[in-house]
Every structure is written in structure tokens, then in C-alpha cells.
Coordinates of C-alpha atoms in Angstrom, one line a residue:
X1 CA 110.5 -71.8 78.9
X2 CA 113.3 -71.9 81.9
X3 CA 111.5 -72.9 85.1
X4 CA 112.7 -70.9 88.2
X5 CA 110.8 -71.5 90.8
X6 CA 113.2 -70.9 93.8
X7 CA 113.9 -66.8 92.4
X8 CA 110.0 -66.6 91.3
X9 CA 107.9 -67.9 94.9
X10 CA 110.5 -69.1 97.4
X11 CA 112.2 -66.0 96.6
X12 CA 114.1 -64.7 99.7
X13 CA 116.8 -63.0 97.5
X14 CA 114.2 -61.3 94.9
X15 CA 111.9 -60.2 97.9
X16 CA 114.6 -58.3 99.7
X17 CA 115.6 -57.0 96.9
X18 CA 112.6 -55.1 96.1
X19 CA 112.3 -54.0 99.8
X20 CA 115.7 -52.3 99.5
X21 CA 114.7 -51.0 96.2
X22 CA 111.3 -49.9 97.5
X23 CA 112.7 -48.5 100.5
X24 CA 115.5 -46.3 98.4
X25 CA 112.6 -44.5 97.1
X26 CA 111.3 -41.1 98.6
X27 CA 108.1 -40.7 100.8
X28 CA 107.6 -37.5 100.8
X29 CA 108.6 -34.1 99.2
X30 CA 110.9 -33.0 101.5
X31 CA 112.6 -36.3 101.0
X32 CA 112.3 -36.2 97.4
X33 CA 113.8 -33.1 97.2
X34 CA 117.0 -34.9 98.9
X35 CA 117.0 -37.6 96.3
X36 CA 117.0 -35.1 93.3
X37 CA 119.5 -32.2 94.8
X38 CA 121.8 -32.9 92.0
X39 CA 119.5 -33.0 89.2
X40 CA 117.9 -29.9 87.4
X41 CA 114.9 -31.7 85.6
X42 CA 112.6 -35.4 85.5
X43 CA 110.8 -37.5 83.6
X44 CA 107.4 -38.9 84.1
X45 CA 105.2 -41.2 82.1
X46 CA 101.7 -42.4 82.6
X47 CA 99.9 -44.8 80.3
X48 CA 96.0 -45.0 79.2
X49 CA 94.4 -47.9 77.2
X50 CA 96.8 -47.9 74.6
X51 CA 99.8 -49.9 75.1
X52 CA 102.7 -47.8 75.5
X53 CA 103.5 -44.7 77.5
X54 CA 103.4 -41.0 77.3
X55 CA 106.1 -39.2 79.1
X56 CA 107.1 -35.5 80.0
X57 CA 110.0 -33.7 80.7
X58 CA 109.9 -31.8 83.8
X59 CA 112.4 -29.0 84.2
X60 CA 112.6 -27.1 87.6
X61 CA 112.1 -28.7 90.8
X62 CA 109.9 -26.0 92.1
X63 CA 107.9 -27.6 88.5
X64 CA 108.3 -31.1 90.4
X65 CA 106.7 -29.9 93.5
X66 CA 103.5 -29.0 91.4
X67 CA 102.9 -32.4 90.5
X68 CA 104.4 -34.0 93.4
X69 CA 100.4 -34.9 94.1
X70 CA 98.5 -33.8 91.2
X71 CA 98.5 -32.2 87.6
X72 CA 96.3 -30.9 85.7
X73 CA 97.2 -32.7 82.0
X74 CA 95.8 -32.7 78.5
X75 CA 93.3 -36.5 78.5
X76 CA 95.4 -38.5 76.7
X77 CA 92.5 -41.3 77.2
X78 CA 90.7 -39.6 74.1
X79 CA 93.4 -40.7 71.6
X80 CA 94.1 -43.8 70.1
X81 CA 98.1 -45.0 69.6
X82 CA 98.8 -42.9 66.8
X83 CA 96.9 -39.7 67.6
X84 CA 93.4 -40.1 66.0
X85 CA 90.3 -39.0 68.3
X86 CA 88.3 -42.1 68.7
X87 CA 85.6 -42.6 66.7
X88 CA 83.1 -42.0 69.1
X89 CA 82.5 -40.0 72.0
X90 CA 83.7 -41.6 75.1
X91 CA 83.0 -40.3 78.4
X92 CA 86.5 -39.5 79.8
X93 CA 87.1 -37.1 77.0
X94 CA 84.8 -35.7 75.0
X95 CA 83.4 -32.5 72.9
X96 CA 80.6 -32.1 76.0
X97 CA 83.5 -31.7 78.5
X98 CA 85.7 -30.4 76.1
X99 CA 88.4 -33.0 76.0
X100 CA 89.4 -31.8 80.1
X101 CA 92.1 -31.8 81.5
X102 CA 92.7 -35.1 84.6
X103 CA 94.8 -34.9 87.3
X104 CA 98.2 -37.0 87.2
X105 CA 99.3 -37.9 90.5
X106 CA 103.1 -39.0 90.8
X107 CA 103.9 -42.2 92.6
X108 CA 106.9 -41.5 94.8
X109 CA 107.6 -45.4 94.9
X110 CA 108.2 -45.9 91.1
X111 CA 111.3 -43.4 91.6
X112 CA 114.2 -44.8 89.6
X113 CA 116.9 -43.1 86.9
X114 CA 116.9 -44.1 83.4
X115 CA 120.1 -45.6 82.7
X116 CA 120.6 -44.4 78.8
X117 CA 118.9 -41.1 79.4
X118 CA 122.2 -39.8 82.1
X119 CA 120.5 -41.2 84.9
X120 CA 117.6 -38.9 84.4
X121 CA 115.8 -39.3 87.7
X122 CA 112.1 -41.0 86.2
X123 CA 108.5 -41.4 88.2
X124 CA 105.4 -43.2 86.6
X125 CA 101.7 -41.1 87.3
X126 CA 98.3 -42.4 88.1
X127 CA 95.5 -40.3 86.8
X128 CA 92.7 -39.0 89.1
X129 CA 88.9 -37.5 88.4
X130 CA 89.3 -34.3 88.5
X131 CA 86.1 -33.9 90.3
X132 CA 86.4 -37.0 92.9
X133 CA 90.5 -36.7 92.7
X134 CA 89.6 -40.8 93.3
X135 CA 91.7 -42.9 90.7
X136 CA 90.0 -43.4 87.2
X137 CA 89.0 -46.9 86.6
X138 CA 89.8 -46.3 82.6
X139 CA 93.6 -45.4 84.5
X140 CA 95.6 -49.0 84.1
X141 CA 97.7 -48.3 87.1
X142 CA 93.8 -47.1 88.7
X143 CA 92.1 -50.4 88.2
X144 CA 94.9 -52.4 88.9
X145 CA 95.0 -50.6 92.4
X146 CA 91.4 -50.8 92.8
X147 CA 92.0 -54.8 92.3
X148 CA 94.6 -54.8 94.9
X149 CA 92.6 -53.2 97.4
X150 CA 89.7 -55.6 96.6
X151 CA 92.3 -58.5 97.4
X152 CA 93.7 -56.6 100.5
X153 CA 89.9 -56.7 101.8
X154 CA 90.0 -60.1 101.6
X155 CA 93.1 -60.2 103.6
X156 CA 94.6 -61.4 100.3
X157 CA 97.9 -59.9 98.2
X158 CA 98.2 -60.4 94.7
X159 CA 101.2 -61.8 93.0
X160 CA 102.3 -62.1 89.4
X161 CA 105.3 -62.3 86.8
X162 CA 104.8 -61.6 82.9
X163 CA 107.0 -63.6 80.2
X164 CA 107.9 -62.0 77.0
X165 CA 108.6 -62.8 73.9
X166 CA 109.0 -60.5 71.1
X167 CA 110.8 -60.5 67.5
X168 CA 113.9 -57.9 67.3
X169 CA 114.4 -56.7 63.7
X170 CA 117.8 -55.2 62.3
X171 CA 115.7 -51.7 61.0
X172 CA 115.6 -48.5 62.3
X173 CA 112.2 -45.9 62.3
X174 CA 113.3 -44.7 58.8
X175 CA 114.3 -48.1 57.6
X176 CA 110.4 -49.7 58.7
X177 CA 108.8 -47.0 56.9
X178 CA 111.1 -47.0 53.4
X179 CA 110.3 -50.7 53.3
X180 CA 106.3 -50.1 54.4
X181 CA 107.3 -52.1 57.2
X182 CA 108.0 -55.3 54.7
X183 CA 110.6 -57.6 54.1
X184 CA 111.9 -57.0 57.5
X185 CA 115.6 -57.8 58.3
X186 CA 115.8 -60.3 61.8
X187 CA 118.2 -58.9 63.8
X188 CA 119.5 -62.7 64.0
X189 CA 120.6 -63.8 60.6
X190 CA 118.5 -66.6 58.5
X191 CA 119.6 -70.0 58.1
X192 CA 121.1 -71.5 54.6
X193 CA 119.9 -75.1 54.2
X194 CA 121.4 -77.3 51.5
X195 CA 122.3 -73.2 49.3
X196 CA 119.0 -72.3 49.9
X197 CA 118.6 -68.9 52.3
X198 CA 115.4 -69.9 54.4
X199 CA 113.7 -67.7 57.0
X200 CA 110.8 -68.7 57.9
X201 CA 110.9 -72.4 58.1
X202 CA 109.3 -73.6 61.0
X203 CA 111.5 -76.7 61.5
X204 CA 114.8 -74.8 60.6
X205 CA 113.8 -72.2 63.0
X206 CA 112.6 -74.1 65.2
X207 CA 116.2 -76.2 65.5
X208 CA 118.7 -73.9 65.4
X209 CA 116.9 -70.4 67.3
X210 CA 115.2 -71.4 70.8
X211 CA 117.4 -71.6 73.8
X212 CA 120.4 -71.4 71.4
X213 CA 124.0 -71.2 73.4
X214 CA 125.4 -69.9 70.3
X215 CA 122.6 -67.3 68.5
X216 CA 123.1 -64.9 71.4
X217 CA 126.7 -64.1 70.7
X218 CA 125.8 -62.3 66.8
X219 CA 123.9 -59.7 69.2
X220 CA 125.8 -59.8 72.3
X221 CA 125.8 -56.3 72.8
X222 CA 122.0 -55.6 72.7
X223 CA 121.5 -59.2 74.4
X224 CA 123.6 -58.3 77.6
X225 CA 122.9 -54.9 77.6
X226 CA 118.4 -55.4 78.0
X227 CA 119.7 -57.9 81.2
X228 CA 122.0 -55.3 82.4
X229 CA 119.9 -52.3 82.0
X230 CA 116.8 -53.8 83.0
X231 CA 118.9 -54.3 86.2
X232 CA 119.9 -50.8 86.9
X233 CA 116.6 -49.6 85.4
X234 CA 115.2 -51.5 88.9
X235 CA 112.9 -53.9 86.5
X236 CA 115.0 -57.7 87.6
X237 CA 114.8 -60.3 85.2
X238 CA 114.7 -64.0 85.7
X239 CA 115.5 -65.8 82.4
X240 CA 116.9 -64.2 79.2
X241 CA 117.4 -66.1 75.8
X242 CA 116.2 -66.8 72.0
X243 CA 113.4 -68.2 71.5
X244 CA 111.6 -70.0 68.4
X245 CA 111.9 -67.8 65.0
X246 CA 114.4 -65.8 63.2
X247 CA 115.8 -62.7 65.9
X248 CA 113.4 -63.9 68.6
X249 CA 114.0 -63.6 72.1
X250 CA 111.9 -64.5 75.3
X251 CA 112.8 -62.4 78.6
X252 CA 110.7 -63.4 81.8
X253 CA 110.1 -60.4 85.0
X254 CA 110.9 -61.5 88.4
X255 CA 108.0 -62.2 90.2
X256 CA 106.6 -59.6 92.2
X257 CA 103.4 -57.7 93.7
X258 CA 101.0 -57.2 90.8
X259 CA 101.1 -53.5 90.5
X260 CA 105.0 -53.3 90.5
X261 CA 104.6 -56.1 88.2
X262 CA 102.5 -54.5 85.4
X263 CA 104.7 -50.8 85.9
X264 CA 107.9 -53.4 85.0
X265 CA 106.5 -54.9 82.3
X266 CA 105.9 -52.0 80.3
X267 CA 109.0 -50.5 81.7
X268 CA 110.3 -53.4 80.2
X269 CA 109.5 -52.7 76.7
X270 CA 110.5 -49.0 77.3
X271 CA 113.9 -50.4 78.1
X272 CA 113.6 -53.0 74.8
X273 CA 112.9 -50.3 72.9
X274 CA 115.5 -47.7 73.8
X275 CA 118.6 -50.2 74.1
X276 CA 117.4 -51.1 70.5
X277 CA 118.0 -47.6 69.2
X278 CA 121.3 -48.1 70.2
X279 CA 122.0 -51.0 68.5
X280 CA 120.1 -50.6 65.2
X281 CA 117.6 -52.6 66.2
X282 CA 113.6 -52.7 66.3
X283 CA 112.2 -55.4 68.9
X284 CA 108.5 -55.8 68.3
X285 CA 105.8 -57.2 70.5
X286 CA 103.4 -57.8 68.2
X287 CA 101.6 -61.0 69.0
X288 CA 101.7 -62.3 65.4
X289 CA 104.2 -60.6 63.3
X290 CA 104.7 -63.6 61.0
X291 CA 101.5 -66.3 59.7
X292 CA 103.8 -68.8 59.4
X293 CA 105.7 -68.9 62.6
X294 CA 104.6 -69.0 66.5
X295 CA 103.4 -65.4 67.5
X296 CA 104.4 -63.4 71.0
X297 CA 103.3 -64.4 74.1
X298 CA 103.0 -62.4 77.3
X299 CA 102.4 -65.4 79.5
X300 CA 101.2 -64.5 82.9
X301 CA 102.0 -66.4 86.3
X302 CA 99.9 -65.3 89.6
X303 CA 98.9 -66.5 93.5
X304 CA 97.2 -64.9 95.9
X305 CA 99.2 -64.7 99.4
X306 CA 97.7 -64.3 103.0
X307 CA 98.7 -61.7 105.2
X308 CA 101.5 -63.6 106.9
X309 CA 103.1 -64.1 103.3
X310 CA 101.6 -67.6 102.9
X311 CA 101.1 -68.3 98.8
X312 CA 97.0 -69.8 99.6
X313 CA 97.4 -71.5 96.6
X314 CA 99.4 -74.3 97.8
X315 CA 97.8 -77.6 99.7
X316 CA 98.9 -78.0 103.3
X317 CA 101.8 -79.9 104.3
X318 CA 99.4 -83.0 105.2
X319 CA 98.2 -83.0 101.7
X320 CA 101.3 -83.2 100.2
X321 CA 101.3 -87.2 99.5
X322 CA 98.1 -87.9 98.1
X323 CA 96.7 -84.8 97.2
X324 CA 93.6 -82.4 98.5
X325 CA 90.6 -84.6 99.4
X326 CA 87.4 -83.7 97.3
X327 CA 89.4 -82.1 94.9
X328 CA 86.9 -81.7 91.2
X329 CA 89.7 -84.2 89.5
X330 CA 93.2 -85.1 89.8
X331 CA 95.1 -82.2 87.9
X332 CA 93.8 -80.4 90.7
X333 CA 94.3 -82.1 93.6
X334 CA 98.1 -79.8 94.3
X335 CA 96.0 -76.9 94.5
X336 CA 94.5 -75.6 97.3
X337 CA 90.6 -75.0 97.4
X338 CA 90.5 -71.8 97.1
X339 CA 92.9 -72.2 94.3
X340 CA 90.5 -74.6 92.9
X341 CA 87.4 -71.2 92.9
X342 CA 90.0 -68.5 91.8
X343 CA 90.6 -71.1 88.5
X344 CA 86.8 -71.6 88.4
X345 CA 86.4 -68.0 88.4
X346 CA 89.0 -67.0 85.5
X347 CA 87.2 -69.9 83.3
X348 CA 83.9 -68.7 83.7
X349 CA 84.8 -65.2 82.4
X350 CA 88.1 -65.4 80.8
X351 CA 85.9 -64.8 77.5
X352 CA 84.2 -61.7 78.3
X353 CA 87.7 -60.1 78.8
X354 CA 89.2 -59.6 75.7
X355 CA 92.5 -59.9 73.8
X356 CA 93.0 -56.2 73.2
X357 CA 94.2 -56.1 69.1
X358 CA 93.1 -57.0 66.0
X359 CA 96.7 -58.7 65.4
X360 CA 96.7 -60.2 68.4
X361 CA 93.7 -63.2 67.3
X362 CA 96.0 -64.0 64.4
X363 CA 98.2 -65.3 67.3
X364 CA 94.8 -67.2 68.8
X365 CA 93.4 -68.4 65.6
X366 CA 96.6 -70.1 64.9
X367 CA 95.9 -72.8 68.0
X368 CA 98.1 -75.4 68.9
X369 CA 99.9 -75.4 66.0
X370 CA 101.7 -72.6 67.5
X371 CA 101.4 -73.6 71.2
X372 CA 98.9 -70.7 71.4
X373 CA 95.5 -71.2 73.2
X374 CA 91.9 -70.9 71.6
X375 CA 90.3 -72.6 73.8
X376 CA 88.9 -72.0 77.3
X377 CA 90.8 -75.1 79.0
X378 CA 93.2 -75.8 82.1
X379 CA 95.6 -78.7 82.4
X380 CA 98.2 -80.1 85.3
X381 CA 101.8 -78.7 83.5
X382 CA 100.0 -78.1 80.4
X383 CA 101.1 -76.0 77.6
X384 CA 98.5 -76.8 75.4
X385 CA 95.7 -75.3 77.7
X386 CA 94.9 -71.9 78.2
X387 CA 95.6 -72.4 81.9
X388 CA 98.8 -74.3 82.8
X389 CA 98.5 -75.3 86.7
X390 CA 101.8 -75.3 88.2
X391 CA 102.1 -77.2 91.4
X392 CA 103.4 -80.3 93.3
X393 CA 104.7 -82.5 92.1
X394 CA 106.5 -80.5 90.0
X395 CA 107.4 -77.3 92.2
X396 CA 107.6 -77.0 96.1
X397 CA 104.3 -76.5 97.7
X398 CA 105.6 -71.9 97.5
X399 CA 105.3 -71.7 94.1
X400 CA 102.1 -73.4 93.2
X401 CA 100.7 -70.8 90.3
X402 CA 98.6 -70.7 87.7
X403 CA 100.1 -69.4 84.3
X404 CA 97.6 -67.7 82.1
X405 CA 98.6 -68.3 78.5
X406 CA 95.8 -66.5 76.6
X407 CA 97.9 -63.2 76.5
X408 CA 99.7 -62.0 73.8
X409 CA 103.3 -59.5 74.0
X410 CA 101.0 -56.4 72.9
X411 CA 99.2 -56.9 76.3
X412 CA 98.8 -53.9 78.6
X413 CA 99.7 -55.4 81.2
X414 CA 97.6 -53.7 84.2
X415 CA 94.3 -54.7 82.6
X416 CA 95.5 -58.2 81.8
X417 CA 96.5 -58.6 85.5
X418 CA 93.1 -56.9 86.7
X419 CA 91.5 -59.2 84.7
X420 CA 92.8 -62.1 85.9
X421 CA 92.4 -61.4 89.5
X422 CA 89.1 -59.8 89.7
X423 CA 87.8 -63.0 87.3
X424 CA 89.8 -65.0 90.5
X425 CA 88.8 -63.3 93.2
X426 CA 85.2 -63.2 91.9
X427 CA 85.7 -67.4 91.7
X428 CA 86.4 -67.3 95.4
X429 CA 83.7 -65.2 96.9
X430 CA 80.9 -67.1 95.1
X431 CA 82.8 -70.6 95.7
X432 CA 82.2 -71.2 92.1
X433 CA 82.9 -75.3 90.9
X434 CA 84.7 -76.3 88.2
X435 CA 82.7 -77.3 85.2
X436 CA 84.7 -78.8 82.8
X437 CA 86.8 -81.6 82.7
X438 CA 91.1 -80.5 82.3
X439 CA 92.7 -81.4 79.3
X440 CA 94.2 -84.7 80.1
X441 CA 90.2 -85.9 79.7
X442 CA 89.6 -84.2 76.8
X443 CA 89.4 -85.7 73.0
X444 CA 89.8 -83.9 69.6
X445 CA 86.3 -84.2 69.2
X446 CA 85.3 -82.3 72.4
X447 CA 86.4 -79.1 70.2
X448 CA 83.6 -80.0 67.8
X449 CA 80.8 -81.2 69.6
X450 CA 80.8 -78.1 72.0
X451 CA 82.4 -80.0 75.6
X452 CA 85.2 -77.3 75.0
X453 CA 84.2 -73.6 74.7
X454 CA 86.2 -71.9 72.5
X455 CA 87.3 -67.8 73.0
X456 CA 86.6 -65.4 70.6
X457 CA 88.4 -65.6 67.1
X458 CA 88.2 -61.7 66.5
X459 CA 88.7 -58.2 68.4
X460 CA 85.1 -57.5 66.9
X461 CA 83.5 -60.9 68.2
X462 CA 85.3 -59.9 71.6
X463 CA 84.3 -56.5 72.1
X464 CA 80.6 -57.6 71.2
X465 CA 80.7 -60.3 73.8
X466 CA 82.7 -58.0 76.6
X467 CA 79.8 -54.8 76.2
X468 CA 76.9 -56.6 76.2
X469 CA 74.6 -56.1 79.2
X470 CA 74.7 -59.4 81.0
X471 CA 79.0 -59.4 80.4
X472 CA 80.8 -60.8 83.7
X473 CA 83.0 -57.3 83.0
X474 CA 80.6 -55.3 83.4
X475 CA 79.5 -56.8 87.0
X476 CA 80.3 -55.2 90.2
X477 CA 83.2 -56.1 91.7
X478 CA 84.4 -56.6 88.1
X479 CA 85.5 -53.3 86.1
X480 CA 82.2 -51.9 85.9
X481 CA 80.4 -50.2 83.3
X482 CA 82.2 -46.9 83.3
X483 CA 85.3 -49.4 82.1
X484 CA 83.5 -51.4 79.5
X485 CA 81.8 -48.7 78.3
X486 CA 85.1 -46.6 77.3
X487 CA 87.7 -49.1 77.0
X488 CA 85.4 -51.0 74.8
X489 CA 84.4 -48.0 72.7
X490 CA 88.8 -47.7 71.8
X491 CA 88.4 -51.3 70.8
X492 CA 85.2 -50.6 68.4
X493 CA 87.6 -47.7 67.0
X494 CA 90.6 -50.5 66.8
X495 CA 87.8 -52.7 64.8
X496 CA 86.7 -49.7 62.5
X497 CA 89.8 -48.6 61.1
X498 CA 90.7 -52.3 60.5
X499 CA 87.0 -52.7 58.7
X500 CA 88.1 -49.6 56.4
X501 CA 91.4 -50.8 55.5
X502 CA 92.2 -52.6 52.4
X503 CA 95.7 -54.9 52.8
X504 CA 98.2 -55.9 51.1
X505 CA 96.6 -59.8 51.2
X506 CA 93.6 -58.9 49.4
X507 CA 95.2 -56.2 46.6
X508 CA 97.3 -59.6 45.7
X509 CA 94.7 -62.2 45.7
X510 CA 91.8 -59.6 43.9
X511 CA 93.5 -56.9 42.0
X512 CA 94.0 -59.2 38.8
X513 CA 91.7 -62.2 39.0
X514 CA 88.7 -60.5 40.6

């Protein structure tokens, strides 16, 4: 992982540029219809609790001005990924209300073209009760406003920046499903070692695929053209190149405000996606695609900053040689004390806010060995904690953060963000204490004998712990109950279809010995 700490907090460059990006976007109808007097049709996308979006062609502009505010559209939030009603009722969408139609409000500030589309001009919606026309807390981009505004009445902004890593296959749609999705082709090629073709050895990929000079240059075209596009698809990237594994590579999003930062990180794969198509390839964000080699991270970095622009996180200049006095230990002595509750906060109810696949605990499960956290720990530079403080004297004082290493690549990215900041935010305004010691004080038996609390091994185990009454999500000021109730009801669906299925693991082990 590339630290950049003068583009991601000091920043001057990166901020202006999304203030002349921001400001290139229209305000108002009248203005947008200045913007698209050249084109003859838009697309727009939204996105529910699944983990991609749904998008729409829109062909007239007298068709635009209908939805310039609001929409009436079919509620995508009672399907799951593929298409299949969720298995039970859920209050958004339902037989009662007849599976209704929301409102889908465009946001005139995500305006931007779509490079390998013709420069199709390309909005993202939020989606509004149709009865309160207030944004839907089950809406991703509606709770992760609703968390801004809580910061903003706390004369707080929230910050963050998402790290990717995701595999990139040489297949194509028709290519995954002839092969049932096995025996998958990396788009980098495998390694021969002493005649033998090896692909997923962890040391040989581990020595000649992560941060590789070389690797980059059998895919240059679809390498270059993700930085390049991302550019002119107004989604700036910070640090580009392979990473550990056969055809993996890790991309990390310039840091930015939070909402911004969740619309570019699933613009992001968007991007991934479609400049693979071009290239015959298939990237994949799964967060374990492979047992036997490190899964996908979606590491997360966020401060809080005051009004004046001031990242709170950081110590004060007089604290700068010796640390914050009556700080809980030394690993956090850089941080400021309010840094010091928003960490205590995200500790206290990083459990009860899940991991949001079945896949994506295979990642968990597989620990340390695969610098993935199962743990609930923090630690001073520490990748083998779940929270990795970054601060003097490592970075300047501006871009003290903490990075939140418990997500995986199939994040979405708005609730992940939520989560983390309301769990923060929440650590400040009851002044809550750290109550564990950080990893440098830790022992391999502190796993055992129950000092470290451990998260949850499963999406069942999870989505138990996240709905049940006394849950820290469920809390006010949290994401409520209308939240838990229906985004943990498409996770109990998630867990059901996984409970039915029968995989290709067992049919080997049983089907001959059993």
C-alpha cells in the first residue's frame, strides 16, 4: 500500500480540483438545460442495498425535466442482485403496498459524461418516500446524507477515501458461464517455477505480482486506460498498481467528502467493469475469490474536519513532541481526543455492523494469514489490526486518519462509510473510553482467553447480532430500526439461498465416500 499523504489530507491540488469539478456542474434546470443543449438523451443510475447500480436511459430532455426533482420508479429495494423477490416481506416493497413505486430525485452535482458511452451526459438519483418525499434511510446515498448532516450539526465534515483491490480475469460474460465460473484465466499470466506452471502459490505470487514495475506492461492497455478514464469519468485516483495474486490490482480514490466518496467508489467499479469489456477482461471484487490466496480489501481512511477546514483528528501543534497528555496509551497519544472517542465509538459497535456477503467472511476467517482482520483491535501503523491509526510520527499532523480494514472490495460503500461515522460520531457525543489495550500490548493468547473480542465469522452470526433488540444499529442516532429491519431482512435472504445451496466443495468430499 503506497502512502500519499500530501494528495490525500494536505491536499491543495485534489481540493481545488473537486471545487472546479463541483462547480462545472449545473444548479438548476435552466442551467442544466445549458449543459445538455447538444445532447438528445442521459443516463441515470441509483443504487439500493445490493452492491451495484441500476441505470436508465433517458431520451428527450422535456423526459429530463420530469425527473429533474423527482420520479416516480419501479422499488428496486424489493429485489435482490439477481432479480429474486426477497424472501420475506420487507417494508419498502411489499405485496400490502403493492411493490410502489419511490420517487428518484436527480443530483445535479454528480453531473459528468461517461467517457466509453460517447460522452453520454450521466447523473446518480437519491430515492425519496413517496409520502414524506424525505430521503429513505434504506437509500445508500439517503443514510449517508443523513450522516453528513448529523456531522454538519456537530459543526463537523466528514472525510474519507476507499482502497481497492480486486482480481481481473481474462473471461468474458459467456466465457464465466461456459466454464460455471471455474478454472478462471488471470488476466496476468501464471508463473513457471523450476517447468512447473504454478498459480496459486502464495510465495511465488507473492514475489513476483505486488507493486511489480514489469506485470503492468502484459495489460497496459486496460492498466492505463482505468487511470485515464477514471480521470475523465471525474472519479481521481491516487495510487494504481498490482497487487499480491495472479491478475490482481489495487487502485486507491482520492480522498474526498464522504458522500462524493462513496458515489466514486462505486463509480469506480462501474468504470472497472466497462473498460474490461473492452479489453476481454472480467475484474472482480469479490472479497475472497481464491482460499488459498489473500482476498479483496476495500480499506477505508476517514477524519472528521471543523468548519474552518481543520482535520480534528490531529494533536495541536504544542503536542507535537511528546504527545497528547492523558492520552488512554501511547499508540494514541498523535491523536487528538476526540479522535481518541470517535475510535472508542467504532470499537464498541464495529460488530453489530456487518460485513454485508456470505463470501465476504471467507476473507475474515482467513485472519492474519492474509493480512485480513478478525478481530476487533487498533494499533499505531498497524496492519494487523482492524484499525490502523495513522498519525505523527509518521504523517504531518493534516493527515492523521484512521484506516478501517474490516471491509472487504464487495462493500457498498455508503453504508460502510455511514457506519463508520455514525459508530464515530456516536464515540464522541457520549465521550466513550477506550477499553482495550492496542495491539502492540497484546499476546497470542489474548485471542483465546477472551481480552480480544473477536467479529463475527459468518453473514448469519452477523445479521443475528446486528437485528437484535439491544443492537448499537438499531439505536437512535444510529440507522434506526426501519434500516436494520429491511437491510437485515436482504441479508437473512443472502443467508437462505446460501443455506439451500449444495457446492461444489461438498459434492467432492461426500458424493463417493459418504
Amino acid at each position: 500500500m503506497i502512502e500519499k499523504e500530501t494528495l490525500r489530507h494536505c491536499g491543495d491540488s485534489l481540493l481545488k480540483f473537486f471545487h472546479v469539478f463541483h462547480h462545472r456542474c449545473p444548479k438548476t434546470f435552466e442551467e442544466l438545460k445549458t449543459f445538455l443543449r447538444n445532447d438528445n438523451k442521459i443516463k441515470v443510475a441509483g443504487m439500493f442495498a445490493k452492491f451495484f447500480n441500476r441505470s436508465r436511459l433517458i431520451i428527450t430532455l422535456h423526459q429530463v425535466s420530469m425527473v429533474c426533482y423527482v420520479q416516480r420508479v419501479f422499488c428496486i429495494s424489493g429485489w435482490d442482485m439477481h432479480d429474486t423477490v426477497y424472501s420475506r416481506e420487507l417494508l419498502i416493497a411489499n405485496k400490502q403496498n403493492g411493490y410502489r413505486d419511490i420517487l428518484a430525485s436527480i443530483d445535479l452535482s454528480t453531473f459528468r459524461r461517461i467517457p466509453w458511452e460517447n460522452d453520454v451526459p450521466f447523473f446518480l438519483v437519491s430515492f425519496l418516500d413517496p409520502d414524506t418525499k424525505e430521503p429513505l434511510v434504506v437509500d445508500p446515498r439517503g443514510i449517508l446524507k443523513i450522516t453528513s448532516d448529523r456531522a454538519a450539526s456537530l459543526h463537523r465534515s466528514c472525510y474519507a477515501g476507499v482502497e481497492y483491490e480486486y482480481f481481473n480475469f481474462k473471461e468474458t460474460p459467456e466465457s464465466l458461464a461456459a466454464k460455471k465460473f471455474q478454472n478462471l484465466t488471470p488476466s496476468l499470466p501464471a508463473v513457471r517455477f523450476f517447468g512447473v506452471r504454478i498459480i496459486f502459490s502464495w510465495f511465488i505470487c507473492r514475489t513476483v505480482h505486488g507493486y511489480s514495475l514489469l506485470r503492468t506492461q502484459l495489460n497496459n492497455d486496460y492498466f492505463h486506460e482505468i487511470f485515464d478514464g477514471a480521470a475523465r469519468f471525474g472519479v481521481p485516483i491516487e495510487g494504481h498498481h498490482t497487487e499480491t495474486g495472479p491478475g490482481v490490482l489495487e487502485t486507491a480514490l482520492a480522498y474526498t467528502d464522504a458522500l462524493r466518496m462513496a458515489d466514486n467508489a462505486i463509480l469506480f467499479k462501474y468504470l472497472t467493469k466497462s473498460v474490461g469489456m473492452k479489453h476481454g477482461v472480467v475484474p472482480t471484487f469479490m472479497a475472497k475469490p481464491w482460499g488459498n490466496l489473500p482476498g479483496c480489501s476495500g480499506h477505508t481512511h476517514v477524519s472528521l474536519r471543523d468548519d474552518s477546514g481543520r482535520n480534528v483528528f490531529a494533536v495541536s501543534d504544542a503536542e507535537l513532541s511528546s504527545g497528547r497528555s492523558g492520552a488512554a496509551n501511547d499508540d494514541v497519544k498523535f491523536l487528538s481526543l476526540e479522535a481518541e472517542q470517535f475510535l472508542a465509538g467504532i470499537l464498541e459497535g464495529i460488530a453489530d455492523v456487518l460485513v454485508p456477503t456470505i463470501n465476504g467472511y471467507k476473507r475474515l476467517v482467513s485472519g492474519e494469514a492474509f493480512w485480513a482482520p478478525n478481530a476487533i483491535t487498533y494499533g499505531y501503523d498497524s496492519r494487523a489490526a482492524s484499525i490502523r491509526i495513522i498519525s505523527p510520527p509518521s504523517v504531518p499532523p493534516a493527515a492523521t486518519r484512521l484506516e478501517i480494514r474490516i471491509p472487504g472490495a464487495d462493500m457498498n460503500p455508503y453504508f460502510a462509510i455511514s457506519a463508520i461515522f455514525l459508530l464515530g460520531l456516536r464515540g464522541i457525543e457520549k465521550k466513550l473510553k477506550l477499553s482495550a489495550p492496542p495491539m502492540s500490548q497484546l499476546t497470542a493468547e489474548d485471542k483465546r482467553n477472551g481480552t480480544v473480542k473477536m467479529l463475527p465469522t459468518s453473514l448469519e452470526a452477523a445479521t443475528e447480532r446486528m437485528m437484535r433488540p439491544e443492537s448499537i444499529a438499531r439505536e437512535q442516532g444510529m440507522f434506526g430500526n426501519v434500516f436494520v429491519e429491511h437491510f437485515g431482512g436482504t441479508r437473512e435472504h443472502e443467508v437462505k439461498l446460501w443455506n439451500e445451496a449444495v457446492t461444489n466443495w461438498e459434492v467432492e468430499r461426500y458424493v463417493e465416500l459418504a
